[in-house]
Structure formats: structure tokens, C-alpha cells
mmCIF file of C-alpha atoms and ligand atoms in Angstrom:
data_model
loop_
_atom_site.group_PDB
_atom_site.id
_atom_site.type_symbol
_atom_site.label_atom_id
_atom_site.label_comp_id
_atom_site.label_asym_id
_atom_site.label_seq_id
_atom_site.Cartn_x
_atom_site.Cartn_y
_atom_site.Cartn_z
ATOM 1 C CA UNK A 1 20.222 51.677 -30.684
ATOM 2 C CA UNK A 2 20.574 54.798 -29.094
ATOM 3 C CA UNK A 3 19.313 56.277 -26.165
ATOM 4 C CA UNK A 4 18.430 59.585 -24.852
ATOM 5 C CA UNK A 5 19.187 60.468 -21.318
ATOM 6 C CA UNK A 6 17.840 63.679 -19.457
ATOM 7 C CA UNK A 7 17.567 64.726 -15.557
ATOM 8 C CA UNK A 8 14.657 66.709 -14.818
ATOM 9 C CA UNK A 9 13.113 68.436 -12.026
ATOM 10 C CA UNK A 10 14.912 69.013 -8.808
ATOM 11 C CA UNK A 11 18.562 67.583 -8.936
ATOM 12 C CA UNK A 12 19.282 65.029 -6.663
ATOM 13 C CA UNK A 13 22.929 63.647 -5.353
ATOM 14 C CA UNK A 14 23.112 60.120 -7.212
ATOM 15 C CA UNK A 15 22.130 61.491 -10.558
ATOM 16 C CA UNK A 16 25.653 61.656 -12.013
ATOM 17 C CA UNK A 17 26.077 58.115 -10.581
ATOM 18 C CA UNK A 18 23.398 57.049 -12.694
ATOM 19 C CA UNK A 19 24.038 58.808 -15.837
ATOM 20 C CA UNK A 20 27.473 57.182 -15.721
ATOM 21 C CA UNK A 21 26.199 53.708 -14.957
ATOM 22 C CA UNK A 22 23.690 54.239 -17.971
ATOM 23 C CA UNK A 23 26.432 55.307 -20.101
ATOM 24 C CA UNK A 24 28.915 52.644 -19.918
ATOM 25 C CA UNK A 25 26.174 49.936 -19.521
ATOM 26 C CA UNK A 26 24.882 51.026 -22.678
ATOM 27 C CA UNK A 27 27.801 51.627 -24.272
ATOM 28 C CA UNK A 28 29.119 48.127 -23.071
ATOM 29 C CA UNK A 29 26.149 46.977 -25.248
ATOM 30 C CA UNK A 30 26.732 48.841 -28.321
ATOM 31 C CA UNK A 31 24.020 51.075 -27.598
ATOM 32 C CA UNK A 32 24.620 54.963 -28.457
ATOM 33 C CA UNK A 33 23.913 57.263 -25.817
ATOM 34 C CA UNK A 34 22.402 61.004 -26.409
ATOM 35 C CA UNK A 35 22.809 63.214 -23.064
ATOM 36 C CA UNK A 36 19.916 66.340 -23.455
ATOM 37 C CA UNK A 37 20.582 69.215 -21.335
ATOM 38 C CA UNK A 38 18.562 70.860 -18.842
ATOM 39 C CA UNK A 39 15.699 68.172 -18.698
ATOM 40 C CA UNK A 40 12.794 68.333 -21.626
ATOM 41 C CA UNK A 41 14.253 71.855 -22.514
ATOM 42 C CA UNK A 42 17.441 70.553 -24.105
ATOM 43 C CA UNK A 43 15.339 68.102 -26.313
ATOM 44 C CA UNK A 44 13.187 70.778 -27.603
ATOM 45 C CA UNK A 45 16.537 73.130 -28.455
ATOM 46 C CA UNK A 46 18.558 69.923 -29.711
ATOM 47 C CA UNK A 47 20.942 70.553 -26.838
ATOM 48 C CA UNK A 48 22.559 67.530 -26.700
ATOM 49 C CA UNK A 49 25.824 65.967 -26.314
ATOM 50 C CA UNK A 50 26.743 62.139 -27.623
ATOM 51 C CA UNK A 51 28.363 60.391 -24.288
ATOM 52 C CA UNK A 52 31.431 58.806 -24.495
ATOM 53 C CA UNK A 53 32.978 56.725 -21.603
ATOM 54 C CA UNK A 54 35.519 59.537 -20.813
ATOM 55 C CA UNK A 55 32.484 61.930 -20.658
ATOM 56 C CA UNK A 56 31.167 60.107 -17.265
ATOM 57 C CA UNK A 57 34.780 60.277 -16.089
ATOM 58 C CA UNK A 58 35.027 61.170 -12.306
ATOM 59 C CA UNK A 59 31.327 62.052 -11.758
ATOM 60 C CA UNK A 60 30.095 59.544 -9.713
ATOM 61 C CA UNK A 61 31.117 60.677 -6.469
ATOM 62 C CA UNK A 62 29.474 64.609 -7.444
ATOM 63 C CA UNK A 63 26.219 65.684 -6.307
ATOM 64 C CA UNK A 64 24.108 67.512 -9.185
ATOM 65 C CA UNK A 65 23.974 66.465 -12.762
ATOM 66 C CA UNK A 66 26.634 67.449 -15.398
ATOM 67 C CA UNK A 67 23.348 67.370 -17.826
ATOM 68 C CA UNK A 68 21.917 70.171 -15.642
ATOM 69 C CA UNK A 69 17.703 69.977 -15.239
ATOM 70 C CA UNK A 70 15.182 72.510 -15.620
ATOM 71 C CA UNK A 71 11.980 73.082 -15.659
ATOM 72 C CA UNK A 72 10.145 73.469 -19.053
ATOM 73 C CA UNK A 73 6.791 74.894 -19.049
ATOM 74 C CA UNK A 74 6.159 74.333 -22.850
ATOM 75 C CA UNK A 75 6.369 70.365 -22.158
ATOM 76 C CA UNK A 76 2.692 70.775 -20.336
ATOM 77 C CA UNK A 77 1.671 71.247 -24.238
ATOM 78 C CA UNK A 78 1.207 68.527 -26.120
ATOM 79 C CA UNK A 79 2.455 70.310 -29.089
ATOM 80 C CA UNK A 80 5.386 70.650 -27.478
ATOM 81 C CA UNK A 81 5.526 67.081 -26.849
ATOM 82 C CA UNK A 82 5.361 66.062 -30.280
ATOM 83 C CA UNK A 83 8.172 68.436 -31.466
ATOM 84 C CA UNK A 84 10.111 66.436 -28.947
ATOM 85 C CA UNK A 85 9.625 63.185 -30.714
ATOM 86 C CA UNK A 86 10.570 64.914 -33.999
ATOM 87 C CA UNK A 87 13.927 66.155 -32.912
ATOM 88 C CA UNK A 88 14.521 62.463 -30.814
ATOM 89 C CA UNK A 89 13.333 60.742 -34.065
ATOM 90 C CA UNK A 90 15.985 63.004 -36.034
ATOM 91 C CA UNK A 91 18.448 61.586 -34.513
ATOM 92 C CA UNK A 92 16.918 57.853 -34.705
ATOM 93 C CA UNK A 93 16.206 57.972 -30.762
ATOM 94 C CA UNK A 94 13.167 55.796 -29.955
ATOM 95 C CA UNK A 95 14.231 55.007 -26.336
ATOM 96 C CA UNK A 96 14.661 57.937 -23.482
ATOM 97 C CA UNK A 97 15.424 57.649 -19.758
ATOM 98 C CA UNK A 98 14.594 59.981 -17.488
ATOM 99 C CA UNK A 99 15.830 60.824 -13.898
ATOM 100 C CA UNK A 100 13.382 62.797 -12.308
ATOM 101 C CA UNK A 101 10.483 63.033 -10.038
ATOM 102 C CA UNK A 102 6.858 62.732 -10.188
ATOM 103 C CA UNK A 103 6.236 65.755 -12.491
ATOM 104 C CA UNK A 104 8.508 64.611 -15.029
ATOM 105 C CA UNK A 105 6.933 61.163 -15.153
ATOM 106 C CA UNK A 106 3.848 62.804 -15.880
ATOM 107 C CA UNK A 107 5.804 64.412 -18.807
ATOM 108 C CA UNK A 108 7.083 60.883 -19.782
ATOM 109 C CA UNK A 109 3.846 59.257 -19.977
ATOM 110 C CA UNK A 110 1.996 61.828 -22.166
ATOM 111 C CA UNK A 111 5.197 61.664 -24.297
ATOM 112 C CA UNK A 112 5.217 57.676 -24.919
ATOM 113 C CA UNK A 113 1.441 57.943 -25.009
ATOM 114 C CA UNK A 114 0.906 60.518 -27.626
ATOM 115 C CA UNK A 115 3.842 59.946 -29.529
ATOM 116 C CA UNK A 116 5.395 56.331 -29.200
ATOM 117 C CA UNK A 117 8.789 56.952 -27.897
ATOM 118 C CA UNK A 118 9.548 54.429 -25.605
ATOM 119 C CA UNK A 119 10.373 56.074 -21.867
ATOM 120 C CA UNK A 120 11.946 54.264 -18.805
ATOM 121 C CA UNK A 121 11.860 56.713 -15.637
ATOM 122 C CA UNK A 122 14.666 56.498 -12.880
ATOM 123 C CA UNK A 123 13.284 58.306 -9.765
ATOM 124 C CA UNK A 124 15.749 60.857 -8.493
ATOM 125 C CA UNK A 125 14.705 63.281 -5.862
ATOM 126 C CA UNK A 126 15.620 63.972 -2.496
ATOM 127 C CA UNK A 127 12.241 63.837 -1.675
ATOM 128 C CA UNK A 128 11.216 60.481 -1.209
ATOM 129 C CA UNK A 129 8.117 61.038 -2.437
ATOM 130 C CA UNK A 130 7.361 58.506 -5.282
ATOM 131 C CA UNK A 131 4.935 55.872 -3.770
ATOM 132 C CA UNK A 132 5.748 52.635 -5.987
ATOM 133 C CA UNK A 133 8.869 52.797 -4.735
ATOM 134 C CA UNK A 134 10.989 52.659 -1.213
ATOM 135 C CA UNK A 135 13.688 54.683 -2.186
ATOM 136 C CA UNK A 136 14.277 57.856 -4.607
ATOM 137 C CA UNK A 137 18.345 58.666 -5.612
ATOM 138 C CA UNK A 138 19.271 61.312 -3.291
ATOM 139 C CA UNK A 139 17.297 60.833 -0.694
ATOM 140 C CA UNK A 140 19.722 58.521 1.246
ATOM 141 C CA UNK A 141 22.473 61.419 0.757
ATOM 142 C CA UNK A 142 20.167 64.066 2.059
ATOM 143 C CA UNK A 143 18.951 62.639 5.271
ATOM 144 C CA UNK A 144 22.680 61.899 6.045
ATOM 145 C CA UNK A 145 23.396 65.630 5.083
ATOM 146 C CA UNK A 146 20.582 66.769 7.613
ATOM 147 C CA UNK A 147 21.217 64.309 10.244
ATOM 148 C CA UNK A 148 24.996 65.845 10.204
ATOM 149 C CA UNK A 149 23.043 69.247 10.292
ATOM 150 C CA UNK A 150 21.320 68.079 13.771
ATOM 151 C CA UNK A 151 24.916 66.667 15.049
ATOM 152 C CA UNK A 152 25.781 70.254 14.857
ATOM 153 C CA UNK A 153 22.912 71.764 16.251
ATOM 154 C CA UNK A 154 22.903 69.865 19.085
ATOM 155 C CA UNK A 155 26.518 70.888 20.148
ATOM 156 C CA UNK A 156 25.274 74.205 20.003
ATOM 157 C CA UNK A 157 21.844 73.498 21.682
ATOM 158 C CA UNK A 158 23.711 71.675 24.672
ATOM 159 C CA UNK A 159 25.848 74.483 25.539
ATOM 160 C CA UNK A 160 22.655 77.186 25.538
ATOM 161 C CA UNK A 161 20.250 75.386 26.811
ATOM 162 C CA UNK A 162 18.373 75.795 23.719
ATOM 163 C CA UNK A 163 14.851 74.627 21.940
ATOM 164 C CA UNK A 164 15.702 74.344 18.132
ATOM 165 C CA UNK A 165 13.289 74.324 15.098
ATOM 166 C CA UNK A 166 15.201 73.343 12.151
ATOM 167 C CA UNK A 167 13.227 72.821 8.846
ATOM 168 C CA UNK A 168 13.947 70.588 6.487
ATOM 169 C CA UNK A 169 12.874 69.623 2.841
ATOM 170 C CA UNK A 170 10.417 67.302 1.168
ATOM 171 C CA UNK A 171 7.637 69.177 -0.650
ATOM 172 C CA UNK A 172 4.507 67.465 0.654
ATOM 173 C CA UNK A 173 6.446 64.421 1.703
ATOM 174 C CA UNK A 174 7.427 64.034 5.329
ATOM 175 C CA UNK A 175 10.078 61.473 4.904
ATOM 176 C CA UNK A 176 13.350 63.387 5.038
ATOM 177 C CA UNK A 177 12.081 64.843 8.489
ATOM 178 C CA UNK A 178 10.522 61.829 9.930
ATOM 179 C CA UNK A 179 13.876 59.509 9.103
ATOM 180 C CA UNK A 180 16.442 62.095 9.587
ATOM 181 C CA UNK A 181 14.448 63.565 13.204
ATOM 182 C CA UNK A 182 14.532 59.215 14.267
ATOM 183 C CA UNK A 183 18.001 58.696 13.495
ATOM 184 C CA UNK A 184 19.346 62.215 14.719
ATOM 185 C CA UNK A 185 17.346 61.392 17.992
ATOM 186 C CA UNK A 186 15.151 64.654 17.840
ATOM 187 C CA UNK A 187 12.519 65.539 20.112
ATOM 188 C CA UNK A 188 9.915 66.092 17.961
ATOM 189 C CA UNK A 189 8.898 65.540 14.311
ATOM 190 C CA UNK A 190 6.395 67.703 12.816
ATOM 191 C CA UNK A 191 5.247 66.267 9.408
ATOM 192 C CA UNK A 192 2.395 66.497 6.976
ATOM 193 C CA UNK A 193 1.355 63.092 7.399
ATOM 194 C CA UNK A 194 0.490 63.040 11.088
ATOM 195 C CA UNK A 195 -1.324 65.725 13.042
ATOM 196 C CA UNK A 196 0.398 67.481 15.724
ATOM 197 C CA UNK A 197 -0.703 69.689 18.696
ATOM 198 C CA UNK A 198 1.837 72.578 19.184
ATOM 199 C CA UNK A 199 -0.004 73.750 22.461
ATOM 200 C CA UNK A 200 0.514 69.832 24.098
ATOM 201 C CA UNK A 201 4.573 70.109 22.615
ATOM 202 C CA UNK A 202 5.027 73.679 24.356
ATOM 203 C CA UNK A 203 3.904 72.170 27.506
ATOM 204 C CA UNK A 204 5.704 68.872 27.240
ATOM 205 C CA UNK A 205 8.654 71.392 26.595
ATOM 206 C CA UNK A 206 8.011 73.518 29.236
ATOM 207 C CA UNK A 207 7.678 70.492 31.871
ATOM 208 C CA UNK A 208 10.739 68.485 31.022
ATOM 209 C CA UNK A 209 12.231 71.792 31.416
ATOM 210 C CA UNK A 210 11.738 72.054 35.145
ATOM 211 C CA UNK A 211 12.415 68.598 35.190
ATOM 212 C CA UNK A 212 15.959 69.006 33.774
ATOM 213 C CA UNK A 213 16.012 68.582 30.329
ATOM 214 C CA UNK A 214 18.028 71.605 29.128
ATOM 215 C CA UNK A 215 17.595 71.232 25.223
ATOM 216 C CA UNK A 216 14.841 69.969 22.568
ATOM 217 C CA UNK A 217 15.303 69.706 18.872
ATOM 218 C CA UNK A 218 11.879 69.689 16.972
ATOM 219 C CA UNK A 219 12.365 68.609 13.038
ATOM 220 C CA UNK A 220 9.489 70.275 11.143
ATOM 221 C CA UNK A 221 9.272 69.004 7.560
ATOM 222 C CA UNK A 222 8.579 71.646 5.437
ATOM 223 C CA UNK A 223 5.174 70.225 4.255
ATOM 224 C CA UNK A 224 3.544 70.408 7.799
ATOM 225 C CA UNK A 225 3.476 74.155 7.727
ATOM 226 C CA UNK A 226 5.398 77.207 8.225
ATOM 227 C CA UNK A 227 8.291 77.535 10.603
ATOM 228 C CA UNK A 228 7.440 81.404 11.813
ATOM 229 C CA UNK A 229 4.161 80.477 12.377
ATOM 230 C CA UNK A 230 4.750 77.423 14.500
ATOM 231 C CA UNK A 231 7.184 79.042 16.282
ATOM 232 C CA UNK A 232 5.347 82.084 17.216
ATOM 233 C CA UNK A 233 2.653 79.434 18.616
ATOM 234 C CA UNK A 234 5.141 77.740 20.558
ATOM 235 C CA UNK A 235 6.580 80.623 21.964
ATOM 236 C CA UNK A 236 2.822 81.707 22.933
ATOM 237 C CA UNK A 237 2.388 78.351 24.682
ATOM 238 C CA UNK A 238 5.838 78.043 26.519
ATOM 239 C CA UNK A 239 6.958 81.435 27.063
ATOM 240 C CA UNK A 240 10.030 80.142 25.431
ATOM 241 C CA UNK A 241 11.842 81.416 22.165
ATOM 242 C CA UNK A 242 13.256 78.850 20.257
ATOM 243 C CA UNK A 243 15.696 79.326 17.583
ATOM 244 C CA UNK A 244 14.656 78.529 14.132
ATOM 245 C CA UNK A 245 16.770 76.905 11.763
ATOM 246 C CA UNK A 246 16.120 76.382 8.054
ATOM 247 C CA UNK A 247 18.422 73.868 6.720
ATOM 248 C CA UNK A 248 17.616 75.185 2.980
ATOM 249 C CA UNK A 249 19.165 73.734 -0.350
ATOM 250 C CA UNK A 250 22.498 72.482 1.242
ATOM 251 C CA UNK A 251 20.244 69.208 1.498
ATOM 252 C CA UNK A 252 19.794 68.826 -2.293
ATOM 253 C CA UNK A 253 23.948 69.123 -2.129
ATOM 254 C CA UNK A 254 26.800 66.732 -1.116
ATOM 255 C CA UNK A 255 28.772 63.622 -2.659
ATOM 256 C CA UNK A 256 25.931 60.868 -2.966
ATOM 257 C CA UNK A 257 26.177 58.291 -0.199
ATOM 258 C CA UNK A 258 27.050 54.476 -0.656
ATOM 259 C CA UNK A 259 23.391 53.558 -0.690
ATOM 260 C CA UNK A 260 22.462 56.314 -3.234
ATOM 261 C CA UNK A 261 25.835 55.247 -5.598
ATOM 262 C CA UNK A 262 24.748 51.590 -5.248
ATOM 263 C CA UNK A 263 20.898 52.389 -6.205
ATOM 264 C CA UNK A 264 22.275 54.778 -9.092
ATOM 265 C CA UNK A 265 24.381 51.695 -10.738
ATOM 266 C CA UNK A 266 21.708 49.519 -10.070
ATOM 267 C CA UNK A 267 18.556 51.420 -11.629
ATOM 268 C CA UNK A 268 21.037 52.997 -14.553
ATOM 269 C CA UNK A 269 21.869 49.055 -15.531
ATOM 270 C CA UNK A 270 18.168 48.201 -15.300
ATOM 271 C CA UNK A 271 16.815 50.795 -17.604
ATOM 272 C CA UNK A 272 19.367 49.741 -20.215
ATOM 273 C CA UNK A 273 18.574 46.332 -20.085
ATOM 274 C CA UNK A 274 14.935 46.670 -19.799
ATOM 275 C CA UNK A 275 15.241 48.689 -23.273
ATOM 276 C CA UNK A 276 17.462 46.385 -24.680
ATOM 277 C CA UNK A 277 15.022 44.063 -24.163
ATOM 278 C CA UNK A 278 12.075 45.860 -26.002
ATOM 279 C CA UNK A 279 10.036 47.186 -23.130
ATOM 280 C CA UNK A 280 7.194 49.691 -23.100
ATOM 281 C CA UNK A 281 7.137 52.841 -21.319
ATOM 282 C CA UNK A 282 7.903 52.152 -17.343
ATOM 283 C CA UNK A 283 9.448 53.499 -14.419
ATOM 284 C CA UNK A 284 11.670 51.495 -12.074
ATOM 285 C CA UNK A 285 12.639 51.353 -8.925
ATOM 286 C CA UNK A 286 13.162 49.509 -5.338
ATOM 287 C CA UNK A 287 10.802 47.304 -2.991
ATOM 288 C CA UNK A 288 12.073 45.247 -0.334
ATOM 289 C CA UNK A 289 15.567 45.261 -2.036
ATOM 290 C CA UNK A 290 14.718 44.393 -5.499
ATOM 291 C CA UNK A 291 14.472 45.834 -8.427
ATOM 292 C CA UNK A 292 10.575 46.626 -9.284
ATOM 293 C CA UNK A 293 8.957 48.533 -12.518
ATOM 294 C CA UNK A 294 5.575 49.720 -13.468
ATOM 295 C CA UNK A 295 3.570 50.709 -16.296
ATOM 296 C CA UNK A 296 3.652 55.159 -15.890
ATOM 297 C CA UNK A 297 0.439 55.615 -15.307
ATOM 298 C CA UNK A 298 -0.119 52.732 -12.521
ATOM 299 C CA UNK A 299 2.735 53.927 -10.725
ATOM 300 C CA UNK A 300 1.601 57.729 -10.773
ATOM 301 C CA UNK A 301 -1.853 56.608 -9.052
ATOM 302 C CA UNK A 302 -0.376 54.647 -6.314
ATOM 303 C CA UNK A 303 -0.740 56.490 -2.581
ATOM 304 C CA UNK A 304 2.450 56.558 -0.279
ATOM 305 C CA UNK A 305 2.204 54.324 2.883
ATOM 306 C CA UNK A 306 3.478 55.737 6.179
ATOM 307 C CA UNK A 307 5.273 54.000 8.362
ATOM 308 C CA UNK A 308 2.506 55.591 11.682
ATOM 309 C CA UNK A 309 3.549 52.654 14.158
ATOM 310 C CA UNK A 310 7.156 53.445 13.821
ATOM 311 C CA UNK A 311 6.518 57.480 13.908
ATOM 312 C CA UNK A 312 4.391 56.638 17.323
ATOM 313 C CA UNK A 313 6.852 54.091 18.836
ATOM 314 C CA UNK A 314 9.972 57.316 18.193
ATOM 315 C CA UNK A 315 8.341 59.032 21.139
ATOM 316 C CA UNK A 316 9.201 56.395 23.381
ATOM 317 C CA UNK A 317 13.189 56.952 22.044
ATOM 318 C CA UNK A 318 12.750 60.907 22.403
HETATM 319 P P1 LIG B 1 9.998 66.376 -10.544
HETATM 320 O O1 LIG B 1 9.962 65.922 -11.723
HETATM 321 O O2 LIG B 1 10.805 66.788 -9.774
HETATM 322 O O3 LIG B 1 8.355 66.393 -9.884
HETATM 323 P P2 LIG B 1 8.406 68.799 -12.157
HETATM 324 O O4 LIG B 1 6.952 68.989 -11.428
HETATM 325 O O5 LIG B 1 9.199 70.215 -11.800
HETATM 326 O O6 LIG B 1 9.639 68.279 -11.320
HETATM 327 O O7 LIG B 1 8.367 68.498 -13.583
HETATM 328 C C1 LIG B 1 9.631 68.665 -14.169
HETATM 329 C C2 LIG B 1 9.012 68.882 -15.381
HETATM 330 O O8 LIG B 1 8.444 67.525 -16.143
HETATM 331 C C3 LIG B 1 8.565 70.358 -15.607
HETATM 332 O O9 LIG B 1 9.086 71.089 -15.931
HETATM 333 C C4 LIG B 1 7.874 69.681 -17.225
HETATM 334 O O10 LIG B 1 8.607 70.186 -17.976
HETATM 335 C C5 LIG B 1 7.134 68.140 -16.505
HETATM 336 N N1 LIG B 1 6.238 68.096 -16.478
HETATM 337 C C6 LIG B 1 5.918 68.238 -15.211
HETATM 338 N N2 LIG B 1 4.458 68.009 -15.086
HETATM 339 C C7 LIG B 1 3.816 68.040 -16.273
HETATM 340 C C8 LIG B 1 2.650 67.394 -16.888
HETATM 341 N N3 LIG B 1 1.361 67.347 -16.034
HETATM 342 N N4 LIG B 1 2.990 67.471 -18.419
HETATM 343 C C9 LIG B 1 3.675 67.366 -19.121
HETATM 344 N N5 LIG B 1 4.954 67.284 -18.604
HETATM 345 C C10 LIG B 1 4.952 68.113 -17.288
#
């Protein structure tokens, strides 16, 4: 048996650790592994590498993905997905493991439906924006990176009595902002899931400054609005010019945390087991600490639940 492996969409820490787990577990079970470079584009270009145990040496601790990742416009068209299946079958590959986000899974779903190639999807994105799984590979590392940045910002904020807005990634999902804000001790967290009133925040911060509170940290999810506009409004209502820090792509890099490595190992092993047992196309993830799987279309239809009560309680801690 042969398995194809690719990473697609945005890269995330833990992807390398996951490829390593897949390759080593598969080889231990007599399954050959073909890695395709740059996501779906690598299949269309037949740009592949036959992976040995040593091909994945010394990568468990590295962020990013050595198979690289890309966005592949052609894969939006059925003719190219059919072409991809022809190329996979030329190598005797009927099973593909895709590590990526919801876009990559949509491509996987269509590839599977249209061509009969079996795809197992592993959630790899720092955004944690897939509803069917509690966690995605890379999220834990990204949150820890943001917490580290918040710690640094706090040092300088307190020395200068500043209000600081820090913008973090997450696309339309506020999970990075909320989790980093809660555990980094932010005064405010602005996320797309919850309404916020910048005038009220400005008034509260002005009032707290009068009572002697010197510094305030506001974590802003990129999906909650434009930082420049929000800060301009804040300044209009408070008269305070806030510092603005956009963390950007440093959130995507870094050595994966213990948790992301563990998840990478567990999901990598499970994906190979499922394929060896003749699974249909599915995505896998983790729910309440257990590995779970769903049909791809069912998983993609799910809507993420936000922990509203914890968000509200957070303000009692700040
Ligand atoms: P992510 O997987 O992180 O959500 P993207 O949304 O950019 O990232 O998707 C990654 C790739 O998956 C795209 O470049 C494309 O090749 C494929 N893809 C995304 N959406 C679709 C779709 N609707 N149909 C087919 N392929 C898709």
C-alpha cells in the first residue's frame, strides 16, 4: 500500500511533527509514503519525494513544513482534481493524507467525491477555526507565542504608563486572541464572536487611569476590525493615543509546543491506522481529549461554539 501526504493552506507549527509520525508509523506497517510538495500544486506538478525514515529525521522540533505549502487555484476546478487523481493512481496511490484547514478540506472532499481517492484530513492551522475539533495543529504554539509577546509588551507598557493594542491572527476566528488574552492577563479582548463598544472601553480606561491604573492591554483579533480605525476611535473617546503592535507572521513560526507535538503524533498515527483499515474519506480531530473523526462534508457544515460565559467571566479577572 502507498499513501500520499501533503500540507496545504497556511503553514502551522506541528505540521513537520505530524508528517514524521505519519511516515514512521506507515513504514513500520509496511506502507510506503509519497510526500507531495506545495500542497495540491505538488500533485498537479507531480513534484514528489518518496519518504524514508531518515527523510523525517530532526524535524519534530521545527515549525513550518518541509513539504512546503501553497495555495493552488487550479484545484478549484474539477478537471484539475481529476488530473490529480490520475497522477496519484499512476504511482499506485489510492489514499491521501491532507494536513490543512477548511479550504484544503473542501478540496479533499471534492477530490474524494469526484475521483474515489480516499482522503484523511488532519487539521493544521494556527487559527483553531474548525468546528468539529477542539484543537488544530499549531494553535497551542501560536497562543504561546502571543503570550510571550504580551509579556514583553507588559514590561514596556508598565514603564511608560501606556495603553497598548496588540493585533493577533485568527482570520474570522477569535480563539487566538481570546485564549492569549485570558491567559496573558489582558484588560480587554476584542473578537469577532462578541460585540464590543469602543466608547465604553475608552471611558473605562480613562476612569481607571484616574484611579491610578497605569497601563492597559487590549488584544484585538484580526477578524474583529481594522486596528488603525479602532485605535482612532479609542483616541477620539479617551484622548489617549494608544500604542499599536501587530504581531503578524511571527505567530506562524516557532518550535511546536509539547501539546502540538502530542497532537501531531496522535493524529498522524490515527490517520495511518484508518487508512490501513480501509476507511472512507474523513477528517480527524480531538474532542474532550479523545481522537474523533467525521465525514468531511458533515465536519465542514458544523458551526463553531464560542465559550461565551468564560469570555464574560474573563472581565472579572482583569
Ligand atoms: P486552508 O486550508 O488553510 O483553509 P485555503 O483556504 O487557502 O487554506 O485552501 C488551501 C487550498 O485548498 C487552496 O489553495 C486550494 O488548492 C484548495 N481549496 C480551497 N478551497 C477549495 C474549494 N472550494 N474547492 C477545491 N479546492 C479548494
